mmCIF file of C-alpha atoms and ligand atoms in Angstrom:
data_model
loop_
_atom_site.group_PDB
_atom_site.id
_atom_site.type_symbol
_atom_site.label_atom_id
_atom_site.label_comp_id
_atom_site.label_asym_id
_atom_site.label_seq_id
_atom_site.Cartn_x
_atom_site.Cartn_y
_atom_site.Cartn_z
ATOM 1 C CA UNK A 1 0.000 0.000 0.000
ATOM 2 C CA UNK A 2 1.330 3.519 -1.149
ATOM 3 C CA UNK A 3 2.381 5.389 2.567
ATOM 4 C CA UNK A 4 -0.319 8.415 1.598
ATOM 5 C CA UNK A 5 -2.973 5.709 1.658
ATOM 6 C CA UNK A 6 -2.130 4.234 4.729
ATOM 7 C CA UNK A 7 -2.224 7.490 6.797
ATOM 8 C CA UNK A 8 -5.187 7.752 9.309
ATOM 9 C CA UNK A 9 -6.962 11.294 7.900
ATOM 10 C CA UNK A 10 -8.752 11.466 11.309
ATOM 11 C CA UNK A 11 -5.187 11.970 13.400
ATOM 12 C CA UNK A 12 -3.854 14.360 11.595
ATOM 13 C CA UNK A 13 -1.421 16.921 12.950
ATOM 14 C CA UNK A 14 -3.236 19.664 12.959
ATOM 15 C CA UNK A 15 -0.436 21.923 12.666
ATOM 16 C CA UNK A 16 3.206 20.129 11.058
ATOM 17 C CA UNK A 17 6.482 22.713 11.490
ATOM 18 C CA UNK A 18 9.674 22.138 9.945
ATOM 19 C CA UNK A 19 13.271 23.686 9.610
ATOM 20 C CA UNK A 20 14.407 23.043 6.449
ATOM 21 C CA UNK A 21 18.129 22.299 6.533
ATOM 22 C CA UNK A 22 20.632 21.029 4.374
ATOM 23 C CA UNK A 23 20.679 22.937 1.095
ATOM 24 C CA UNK A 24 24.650 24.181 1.029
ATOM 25 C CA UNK A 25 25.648 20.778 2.146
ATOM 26 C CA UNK A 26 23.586 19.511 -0.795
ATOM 27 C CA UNK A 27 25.351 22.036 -3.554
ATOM 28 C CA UNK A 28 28.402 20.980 -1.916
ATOM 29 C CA UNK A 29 28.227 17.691 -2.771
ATOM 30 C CA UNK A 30 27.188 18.038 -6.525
ATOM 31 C CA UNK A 31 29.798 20.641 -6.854
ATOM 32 C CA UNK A 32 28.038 23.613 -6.977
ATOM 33 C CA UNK A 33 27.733 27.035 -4.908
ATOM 34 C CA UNK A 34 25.379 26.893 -2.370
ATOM 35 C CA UNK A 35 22.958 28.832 -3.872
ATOM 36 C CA UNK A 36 22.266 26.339 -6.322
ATOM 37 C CA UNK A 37 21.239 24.614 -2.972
ATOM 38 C CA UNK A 38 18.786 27.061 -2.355
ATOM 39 C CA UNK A 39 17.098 27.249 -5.736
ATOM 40 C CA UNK A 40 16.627 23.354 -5.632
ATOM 41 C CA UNK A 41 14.938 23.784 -1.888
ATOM 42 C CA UNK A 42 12.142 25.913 -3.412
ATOM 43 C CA UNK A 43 10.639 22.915 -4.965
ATOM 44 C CA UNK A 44 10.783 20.222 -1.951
ATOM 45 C CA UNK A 45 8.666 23.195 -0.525
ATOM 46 C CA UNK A 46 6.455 23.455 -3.386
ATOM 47 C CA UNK A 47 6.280 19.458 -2.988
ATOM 48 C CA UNK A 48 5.810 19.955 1.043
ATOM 49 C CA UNK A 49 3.032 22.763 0.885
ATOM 50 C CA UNK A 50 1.118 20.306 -2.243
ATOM 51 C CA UNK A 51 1.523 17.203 0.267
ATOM 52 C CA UNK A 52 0.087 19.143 3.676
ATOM 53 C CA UNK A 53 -2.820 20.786 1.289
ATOM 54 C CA UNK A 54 -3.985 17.659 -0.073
ATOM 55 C CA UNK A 55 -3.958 15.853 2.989
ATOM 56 C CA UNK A 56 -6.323 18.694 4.553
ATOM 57 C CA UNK A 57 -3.636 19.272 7.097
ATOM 58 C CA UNK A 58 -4.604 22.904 8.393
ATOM 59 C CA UNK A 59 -1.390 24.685 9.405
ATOM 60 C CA UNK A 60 2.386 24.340 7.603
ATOM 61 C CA UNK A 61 5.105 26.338 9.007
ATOM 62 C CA UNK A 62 7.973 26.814 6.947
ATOM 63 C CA UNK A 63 11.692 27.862 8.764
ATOM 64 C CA UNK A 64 12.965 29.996 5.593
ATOM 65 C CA UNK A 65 15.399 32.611 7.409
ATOM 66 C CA UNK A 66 16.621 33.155 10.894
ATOM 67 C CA UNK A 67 17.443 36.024 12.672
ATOM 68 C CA UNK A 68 20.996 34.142 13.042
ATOM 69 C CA UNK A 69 20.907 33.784 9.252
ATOM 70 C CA UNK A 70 21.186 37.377 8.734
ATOM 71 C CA UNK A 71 25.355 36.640 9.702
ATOM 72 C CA UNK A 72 26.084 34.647 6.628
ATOM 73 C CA UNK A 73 27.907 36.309 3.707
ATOM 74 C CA UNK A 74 25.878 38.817 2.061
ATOM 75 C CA UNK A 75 26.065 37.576 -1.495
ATOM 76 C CA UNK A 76 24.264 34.474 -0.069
ATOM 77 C CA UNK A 77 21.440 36.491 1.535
ATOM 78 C CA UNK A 78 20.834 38.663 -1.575
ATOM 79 C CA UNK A 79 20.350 35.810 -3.259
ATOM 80 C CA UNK A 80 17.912 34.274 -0.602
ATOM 81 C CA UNK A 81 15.584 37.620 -0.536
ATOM 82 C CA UNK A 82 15.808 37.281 -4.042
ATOM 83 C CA UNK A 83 14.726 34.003 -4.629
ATOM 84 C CA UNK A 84 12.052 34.770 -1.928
ATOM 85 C CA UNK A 85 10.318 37.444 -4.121
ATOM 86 C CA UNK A 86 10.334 35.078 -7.153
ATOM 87 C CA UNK A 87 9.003 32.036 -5.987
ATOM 88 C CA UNK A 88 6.256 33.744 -3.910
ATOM 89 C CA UNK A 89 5.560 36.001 -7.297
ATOM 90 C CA UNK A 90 5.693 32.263 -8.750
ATOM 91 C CA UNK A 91 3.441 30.342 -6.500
ATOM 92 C CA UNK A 92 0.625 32.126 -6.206
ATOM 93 C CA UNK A 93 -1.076 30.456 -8.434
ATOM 94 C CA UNK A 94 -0.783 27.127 -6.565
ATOM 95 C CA UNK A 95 -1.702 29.279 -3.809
ATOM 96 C CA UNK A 96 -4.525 30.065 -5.495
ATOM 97 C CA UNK A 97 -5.556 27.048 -6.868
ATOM 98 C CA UNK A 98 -5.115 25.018 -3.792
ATOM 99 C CA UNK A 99 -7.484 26.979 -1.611
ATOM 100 C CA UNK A 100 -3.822 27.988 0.735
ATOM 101 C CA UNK A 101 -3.645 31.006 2.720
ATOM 102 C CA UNK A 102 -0.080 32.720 3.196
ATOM 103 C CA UNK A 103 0.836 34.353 6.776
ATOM 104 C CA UNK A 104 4.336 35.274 8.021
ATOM 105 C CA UNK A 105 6.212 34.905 11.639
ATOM 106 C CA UNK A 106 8.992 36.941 12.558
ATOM 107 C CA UNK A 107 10.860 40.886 12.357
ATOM 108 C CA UNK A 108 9.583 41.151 8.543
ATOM 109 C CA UNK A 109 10.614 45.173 8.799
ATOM 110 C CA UNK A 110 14.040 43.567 8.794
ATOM 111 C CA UNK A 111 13.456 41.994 5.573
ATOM 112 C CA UNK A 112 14.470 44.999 2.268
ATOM 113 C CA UNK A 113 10.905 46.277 1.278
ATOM 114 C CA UNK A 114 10.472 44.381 -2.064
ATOM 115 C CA UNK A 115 10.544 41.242 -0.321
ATOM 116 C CA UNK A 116 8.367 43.096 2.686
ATOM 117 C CA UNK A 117 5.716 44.380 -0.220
ATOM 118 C CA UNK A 118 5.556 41.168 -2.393
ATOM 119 C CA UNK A 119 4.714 39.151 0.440
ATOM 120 C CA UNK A 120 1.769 41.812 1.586
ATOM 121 C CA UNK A 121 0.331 41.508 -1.969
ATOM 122 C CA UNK A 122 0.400 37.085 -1.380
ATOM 123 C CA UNK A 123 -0.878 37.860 1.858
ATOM 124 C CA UNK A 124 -3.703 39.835 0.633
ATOM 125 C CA UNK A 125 -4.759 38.167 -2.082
ATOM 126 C CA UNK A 126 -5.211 34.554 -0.382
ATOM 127 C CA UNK A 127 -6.379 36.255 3.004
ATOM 128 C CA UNK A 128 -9.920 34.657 2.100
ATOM 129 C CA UNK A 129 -8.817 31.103 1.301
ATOM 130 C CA UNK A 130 -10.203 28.650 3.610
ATOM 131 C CA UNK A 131 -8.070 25.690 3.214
ATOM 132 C CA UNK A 132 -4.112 25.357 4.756
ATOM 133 C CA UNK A 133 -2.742 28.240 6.458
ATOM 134 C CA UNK A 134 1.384 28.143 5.277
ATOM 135 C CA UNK A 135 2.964 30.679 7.889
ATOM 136 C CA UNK A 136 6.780 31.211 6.333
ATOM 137 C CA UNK A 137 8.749 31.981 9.449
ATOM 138 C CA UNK A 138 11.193 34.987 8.130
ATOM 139 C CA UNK A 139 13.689 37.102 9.972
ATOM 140 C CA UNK A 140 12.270 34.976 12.657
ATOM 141 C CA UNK A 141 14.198 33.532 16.444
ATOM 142 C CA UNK A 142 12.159 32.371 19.073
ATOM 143 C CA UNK A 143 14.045 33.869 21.667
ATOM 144 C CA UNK A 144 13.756 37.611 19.805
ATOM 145 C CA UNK A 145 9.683 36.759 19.607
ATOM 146 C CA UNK A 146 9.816 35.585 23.555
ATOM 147 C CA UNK A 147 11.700 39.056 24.594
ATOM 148 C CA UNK A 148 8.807 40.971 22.850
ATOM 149 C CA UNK A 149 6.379 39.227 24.049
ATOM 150 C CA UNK A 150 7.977 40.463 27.437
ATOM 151 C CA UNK A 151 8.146 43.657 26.288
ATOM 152 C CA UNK A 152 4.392 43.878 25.150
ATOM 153 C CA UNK A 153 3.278 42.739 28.516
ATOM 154 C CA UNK A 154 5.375 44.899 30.911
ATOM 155 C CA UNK A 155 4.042 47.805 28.782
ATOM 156 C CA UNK A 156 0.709 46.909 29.537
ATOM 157 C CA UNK A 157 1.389 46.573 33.457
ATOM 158 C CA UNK A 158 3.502 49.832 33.192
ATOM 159 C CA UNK A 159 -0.054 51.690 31.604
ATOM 160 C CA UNK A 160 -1.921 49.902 34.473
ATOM 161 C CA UNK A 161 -4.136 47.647 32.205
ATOM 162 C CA UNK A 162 -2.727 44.653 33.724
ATOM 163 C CA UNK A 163 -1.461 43.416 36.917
ATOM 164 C CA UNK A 164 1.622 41.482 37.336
ATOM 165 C CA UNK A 165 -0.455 38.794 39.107
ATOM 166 C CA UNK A 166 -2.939 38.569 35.667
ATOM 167 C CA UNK A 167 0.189 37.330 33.601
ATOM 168 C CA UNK A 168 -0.524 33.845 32.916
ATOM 169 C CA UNK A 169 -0.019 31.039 30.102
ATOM 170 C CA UNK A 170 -2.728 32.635 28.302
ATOM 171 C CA UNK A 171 -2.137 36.112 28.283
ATOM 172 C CA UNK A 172 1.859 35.710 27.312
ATOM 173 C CA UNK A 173 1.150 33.722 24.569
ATOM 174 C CA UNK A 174 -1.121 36.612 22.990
ATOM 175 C CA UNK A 175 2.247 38.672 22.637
ATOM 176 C CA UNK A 176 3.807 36.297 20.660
ATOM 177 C CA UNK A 177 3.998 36.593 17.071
ATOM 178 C CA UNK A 178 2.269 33.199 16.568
ATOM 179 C CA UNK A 179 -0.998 34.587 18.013
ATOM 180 C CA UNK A 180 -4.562 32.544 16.903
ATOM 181 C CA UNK A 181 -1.922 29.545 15.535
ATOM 182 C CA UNK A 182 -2.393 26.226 17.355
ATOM 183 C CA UNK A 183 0.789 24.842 18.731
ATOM 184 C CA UNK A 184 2.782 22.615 16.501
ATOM 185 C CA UNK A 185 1.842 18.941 17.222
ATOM 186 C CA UNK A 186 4.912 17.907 14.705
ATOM 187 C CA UNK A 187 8.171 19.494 13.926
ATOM 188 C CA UNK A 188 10.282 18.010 11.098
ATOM 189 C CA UNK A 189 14.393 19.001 10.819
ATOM 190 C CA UNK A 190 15.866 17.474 7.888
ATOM 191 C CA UNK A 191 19.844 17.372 6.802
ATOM 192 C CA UNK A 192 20.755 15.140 9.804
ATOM 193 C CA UNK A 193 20.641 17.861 12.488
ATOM 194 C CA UNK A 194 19.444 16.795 15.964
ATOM 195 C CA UNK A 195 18.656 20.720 17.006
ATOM 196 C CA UNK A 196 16.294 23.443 17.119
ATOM 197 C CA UNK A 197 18.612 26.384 16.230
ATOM 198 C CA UNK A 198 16.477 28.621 17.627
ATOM 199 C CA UNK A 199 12.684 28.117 16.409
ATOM 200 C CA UNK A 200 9.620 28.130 18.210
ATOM 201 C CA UNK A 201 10.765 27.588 21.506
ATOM 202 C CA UNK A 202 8.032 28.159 23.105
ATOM 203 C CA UNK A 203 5.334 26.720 20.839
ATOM 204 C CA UNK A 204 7.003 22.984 20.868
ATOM 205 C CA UNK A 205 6.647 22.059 24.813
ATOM 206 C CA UNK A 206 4.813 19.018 23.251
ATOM 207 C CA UNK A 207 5.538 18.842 19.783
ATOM 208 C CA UNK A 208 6.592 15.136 18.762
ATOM 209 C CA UNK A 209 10.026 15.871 16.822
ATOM 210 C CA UNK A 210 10.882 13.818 13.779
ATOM 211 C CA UNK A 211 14.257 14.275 12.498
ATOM 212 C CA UNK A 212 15.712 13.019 8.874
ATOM 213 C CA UNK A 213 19.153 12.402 7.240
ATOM 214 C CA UNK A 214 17.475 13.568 3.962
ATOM 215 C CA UNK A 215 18.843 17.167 2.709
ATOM 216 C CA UNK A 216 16.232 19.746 2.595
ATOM 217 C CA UNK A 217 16.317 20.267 -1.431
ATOM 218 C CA UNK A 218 15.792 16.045 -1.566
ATOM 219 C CA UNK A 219 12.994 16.658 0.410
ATOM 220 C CA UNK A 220 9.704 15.128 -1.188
ATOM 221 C CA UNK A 221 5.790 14.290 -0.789
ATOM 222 C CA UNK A 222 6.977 10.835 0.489
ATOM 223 C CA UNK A 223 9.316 11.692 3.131
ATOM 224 C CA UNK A 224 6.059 14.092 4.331
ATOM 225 C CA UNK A 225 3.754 11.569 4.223
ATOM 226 C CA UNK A 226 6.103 9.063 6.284
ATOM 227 C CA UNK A 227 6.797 11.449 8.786
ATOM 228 C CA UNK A 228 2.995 12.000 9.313
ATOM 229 C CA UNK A 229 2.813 8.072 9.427
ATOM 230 C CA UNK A 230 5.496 7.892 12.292
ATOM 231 C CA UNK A 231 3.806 11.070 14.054
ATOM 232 C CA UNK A 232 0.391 8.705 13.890
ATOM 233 C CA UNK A 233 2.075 5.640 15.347
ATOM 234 C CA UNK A 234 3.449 7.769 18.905
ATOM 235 C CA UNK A 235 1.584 8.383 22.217
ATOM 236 C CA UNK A 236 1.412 11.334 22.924
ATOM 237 C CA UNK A 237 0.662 11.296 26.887
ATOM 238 C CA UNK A 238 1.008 15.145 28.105
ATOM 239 C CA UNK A 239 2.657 13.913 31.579
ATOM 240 C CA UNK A 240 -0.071 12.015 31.796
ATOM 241 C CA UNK A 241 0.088 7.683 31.991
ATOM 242 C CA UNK A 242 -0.583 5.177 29.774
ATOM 243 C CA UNK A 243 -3.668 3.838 31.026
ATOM 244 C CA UNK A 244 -4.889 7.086 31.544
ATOM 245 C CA UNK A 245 -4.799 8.271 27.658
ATOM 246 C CA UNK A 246 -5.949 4.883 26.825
ATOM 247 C CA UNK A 247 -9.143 5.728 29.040
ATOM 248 C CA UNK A 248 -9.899 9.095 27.401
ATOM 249 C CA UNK A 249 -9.209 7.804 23.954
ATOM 250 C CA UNK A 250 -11.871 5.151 24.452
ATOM 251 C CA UNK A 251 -14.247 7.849 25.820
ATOM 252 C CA UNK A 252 -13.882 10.145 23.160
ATOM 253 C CA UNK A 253 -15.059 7.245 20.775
ATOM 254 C CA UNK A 254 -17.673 6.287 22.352
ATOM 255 C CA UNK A 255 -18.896 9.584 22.653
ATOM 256 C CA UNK A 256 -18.778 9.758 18.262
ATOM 257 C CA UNK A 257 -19.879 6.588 17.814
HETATM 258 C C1 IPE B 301 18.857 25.805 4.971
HETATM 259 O O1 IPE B 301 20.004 25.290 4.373
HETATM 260 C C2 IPE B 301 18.440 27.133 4.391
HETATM 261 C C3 IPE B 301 18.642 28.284 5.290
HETATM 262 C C4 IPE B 301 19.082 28.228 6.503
HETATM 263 C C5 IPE B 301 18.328 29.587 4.754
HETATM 264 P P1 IPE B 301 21.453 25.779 4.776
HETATM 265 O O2 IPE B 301 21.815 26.935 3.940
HETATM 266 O O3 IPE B 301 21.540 26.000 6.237
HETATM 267 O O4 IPE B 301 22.318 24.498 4.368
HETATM 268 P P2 IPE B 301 23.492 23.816 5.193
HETATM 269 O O5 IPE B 301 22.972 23.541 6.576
HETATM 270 O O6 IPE B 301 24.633 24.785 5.196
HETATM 271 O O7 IPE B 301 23.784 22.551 4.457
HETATM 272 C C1 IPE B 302 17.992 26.777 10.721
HETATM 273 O O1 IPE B 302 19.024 26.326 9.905
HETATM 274 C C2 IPE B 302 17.330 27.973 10.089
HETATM 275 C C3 IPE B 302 16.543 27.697 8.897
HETATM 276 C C4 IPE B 302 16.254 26.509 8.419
HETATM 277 C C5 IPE B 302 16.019 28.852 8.227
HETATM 278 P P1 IPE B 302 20.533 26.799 10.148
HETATM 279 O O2 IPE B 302 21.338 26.104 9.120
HETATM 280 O O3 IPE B 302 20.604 28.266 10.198
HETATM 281 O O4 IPE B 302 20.827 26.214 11.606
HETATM 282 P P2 IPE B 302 22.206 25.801 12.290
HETATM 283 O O5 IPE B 302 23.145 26.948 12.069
HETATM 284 O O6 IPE B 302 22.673 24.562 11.615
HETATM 285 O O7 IPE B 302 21.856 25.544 13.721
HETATM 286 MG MG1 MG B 303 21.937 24.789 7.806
#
């Protein structure tokens, strides 16, 4: 049986992350500059976005450029604003087509205003599509987002619309730039990397994290589509036990039966 068809479409993630890594070590090793890398990674996400849409998954969140990314060599980060402009001025037809709503995540005034004005134009024109939300995470670090967030809320105690005591779970997570997004419930690193380099600290206290040898631009449908399959096949127990998931799960099908 082909892997799509054996994936459970009533367990899926609701929301899958991933850091896409690996595309310099992939030039690398066909001999090319690392750009090349790049230009080859736009498709595995063309491939990734197709495989979340037509599985009905609702949120994708794509790691496209840190705020620790902003030390490489500038020739290589012309050349990755660049290539952002074009393939969002190039995709928005599969946007289109596939029902897929685009939203950002991170300090996009950072970003040089083409790419900041292109990607207001995608956003506006698929704000009404119903189907996947793809977030692109851009000029983005979690611990940049958390120290805002921090910001945003001691400003509200300092104006006296909040008291130190009202700070809760609930109310920091408004100030984060991930606001009205469901945590993750999967997080996929490719290239080999067992790390988080900085991404969504906050949001993955229970993410399940799936990592894979496989070099971002290599990335495929497939590989998606078995990392959903893996994702299906954990418990995920929230400190709780065993027996005690086992108990609610059997509840909540009773109760839909
Ligand atoms: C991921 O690939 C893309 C970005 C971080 C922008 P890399 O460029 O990090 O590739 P490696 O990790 O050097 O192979
Ligand atoms: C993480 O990859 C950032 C993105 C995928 C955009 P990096 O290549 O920047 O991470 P490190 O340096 O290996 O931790
Ligand atoms: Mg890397």
């Amino acid at each position: 049986m082909e892997i799509k068809e054996q994936i459970n479409r009533e367990k899926l993630p609701g929301h899958v992350a991933v850091i896409m890594d690996g595309n310099g070590r992939w030039a690398r090793k066909q001999g090319f500059a690392r750009i090349k890398g790049h230009e080859k990674g736009v498709g595995a996400v063309r491939d990734t976005v197709e495989a979340a849409a037509e599985l009905g998954i609702r949120y994708l969140t794509l790691f496209a450029f840190s705020t620790e990314n902003w030390n490489r060599p500038k020739y290589e980060i012309d050349a990755l604003m660049k290539l952002l402009v074009e393939s969002i001025h190039n995709e928005m037809k599969t946007l289109m087509d596939n029902n897929i709503r685009l939203a950002t995540i991170g300090d996009l005034q950072s970003l040089p205003s083409k790419s900041q004005q292109e990607l207001k134009k995608a956003m506006d024109t698929t704000s009404g599509n119903t189907g996947l939300t793809l977030v692109l995470a851009l000029s983005y670090s979690s611990r940049w987002e958390i120290v805002e967030a921090c910001r945003k809320i001691a400003e509200t105690v300092q104006k006296g619309e909040m008291k130190p005591e009202e700070i809760d779970v609930h109310s920091f997570t408004a100030g984060l730039t991930t606001v009205g997004i469901p945590d993750p419930e999967l997080l996929i690193r490719t290239s080999g990397e067992y790390r988080i380099s900085n991404f969504l600290l906050w949001q993955i206290a229970y993410t399940e994290l799936y990592f894979t040898p496989t070099l971002w631009p290599d990335f495929n449908k497939e590989e998606f589509f078995r990392a959903i399959l893996d994702f299906q096949n954990r418990e995920r127990r929230f400190g709780l036990t065993s027996e005690q998931i086992t108990k609610v799960e059997s509840a909540k099908k009773k109760r839909t039966q």
